[in-house]
Amino acid sequence: MERFVLWGTYCENAIEKRTPFREKHLSRLSKLKEEGILITLGPTKSSSHVFGIFEASSLDLVKKLLEEDVYWKEGIWTSLEVYPWVQAF
């Protein structure tokens, strides 16, 4: 298993726009966390960017999981960049 880091951006007025999708989004994240794939994920304090850490078998899997998320499908997340990550400490 490898670790991957996510950086992304939110749409304008993300807090309001995410409301109808939030429960579905959080439920899915909880499942990914229980499965050990998601280490952490959340917005910056300004809700302009998203940051996450994943542990998975491939970069393609992480990208697929993100693209299946309701926040991506509904345009709440407007960009996603995922990179293999080496945890030094």
Tab-separated table of C-alpha atoms in Angstrom:
chain	number	residue	atom	x	y	z
A	1	MET	CA	0.000	0.000	0.000
A	2	GLU	CA	1.113	3.512	-0.789
A	3	ARG	CA	0.107	6.877	0.595
A	4	PHE	CA	-1.273	9.671	-1.540
A	5	VAL	CA	-1.895	13.337	-0.843
A	6	LEU	CA	-4.804	15.311	-2.272
A	7	TRP	CA	-5.038	19.043	-2.879
A	8	GLY	CA	-8.101	20.544	-4.453
A	9	THR	CA	-10.396	23.522	-4.614
A	10	TYR	CA	-14.010	24.200	-3.742
A	11	CYS	CA	-16.533	26.179	-5.747
A	12	GLU	CA	-17.633	29.619	-4.610
A	13	ASN	CA	-20.206	29.497	-1.809
A	14	ALA	CA	-19.280	25.868	-1.170
A	15	ILE	CA	-20.761	25.810	2.330
A	16	GLU	CA	-24.211	26.646	1.002
A	17	LYS	CA	-23.960	24.605	-2.186
A	18	ARG	CA	-22.770	21.434	-0.440
A	19	THR	CA	-25.722	21.272	1.972
A	20	PRO	CA	-27.964	18.903	-0.074
A	21	PHE	CA	-25.028	16.507	-0.627
A	22	ARG	CA	-23.205	16.700	2.706
A	23	GLU	CA	-24.756	13.671	4.412
A	24	LYS	CA	-24.072	11.411	1.414
A	25	HIS	CA	-20.506	12.761	1.160
A	26	LEU	CA	-19.709	12.274	4.858
A	27	SER	CA	-21.257	8.804	4.929
A	28	ARG	CA	-19.051	7.718	2.053
A	29	LEU	CA	-15.951	9.214	3.678
A	30	SER	CA	-16.742	7.328	6.896
A	31	LYS	CA	-16.883	4.078	4.933
A	32	LEU	CA	-13.537	4.804	3.237
A	33	LYS	CA	-12.024	5.609	6.647
A	34	GLU	CA	-13.342	2.338	8.124
A	35	GLU	CA	-11.804	0.470	5.169
A	36	GLY	CA	-8.436	2.113	5.908
A	37	ILE	CA	-8.257	3.895	2.542
A	38	LEU	CA	-8.930	7.399	3.856
A	39	ILE	CA	-6.532	8.664	6.503
A	40	THR	CA	-7.856	12.225	6.713
A	41	LEU	CA	-9.738	14.726	4.557
A	42	GLY	CA	-11.138	18.178	5.098
A	43	PRO	CA	-11.417	21.775	3.986
A	44	THR	CA	-9.119	24.643	4.780
A	45	LYS	CA	-10.562	27.037	7.319
A	46	SER	CA	-11.705	29.329	4.495
A	47	SER	CA	-13.425	26.395	2.722
A	48	SER	CA	-11.573	27.320	-0.453
A	49	HIS	CA	-9.348	24.222	-0.617
A	50	VAL	CA	-9.561	20.548	0.310
A	51	PHE	CA	-6.691	18.431	1.643
A	52	GLY	CA	-6.582	14.696	2.125
A	53	ILE	CA	-4.349	11.710	2.723
A	54	PHE	CA	-5.175	8.264	1.383
A	55	GLU	CA	-3.606	4.823	1.640
A	56	ALA	CA	-4.333	2.647	-1.383
A	57	SER	CA	-2.890	0.221	-3.879
A	58	SER	CA	-2.648	2.768	-6.702
A	59	LEU	CA	-2.965	6.370	-7.760
A	60	ASP	CA	-5.670	5.347	-10.226
A	61	LEU	CA	-7.780	3.915	-7.400
A	62	VAL	CA	-7.589	7.139	-5.381
A	63	LYS	CA	-8.498	9.224	-8.440
A	64	LYS	CA	-11.424	6.896	-9.179
A	65	LEU	CA	-12.705	7.171	-5.598
A	66	LEU	CA	-12.521	10.966	-5.724
A	67	GLU	CA	-14.268	11.165	-9.096
A	68	GLU	CA	-17.100	8.996	-7.716
A	69	ASP	CA	-17.676	11.379	-4.793
A	70	VAL	CA	-20.874	13.441	-4.882
A	71	TYR	CA	-18.874	16.622	-4.229
A	72	TRP	CA	-16.970	16.075	-7.482
A	73	LYS	CA	-20.037	15.024	-9.449
A	74	GLU	CA	-22.030	18.058	-8.268
A	75	GLY	CA	-19.232	20.596	-8.789
A	76	ILE	CA	-18.556	21.324	-5.121
A	77	TRP	CA	-14.937	20.327	-5.693
A	78	THR	CA	-13.672	22.172	-8.763
A	79	SER	CA	-10.176	20.717	-9.057
A	80	LEU	CA	-8.386	17.715	-7.597
A	81	GLU	CA	-4.671	16.921	-7.702
A	82	VAL	CA	-3.397	13.661	-6.236
A	83	TYR	CA	0.271	12.747	-5.768
A	84	PRO	CA	2.139	9.759	-4.355
A	85	TRP	CA	3.453	10.843	-0.965
A	86	VAL	CA	6.365	9.759	1.164
A	87	GLN	CA	5.739	10.292	4.864
A	88	ALA	CA	9.115	11.247	6.325
A	89	PHE	CA	7.989	11.447	9.984
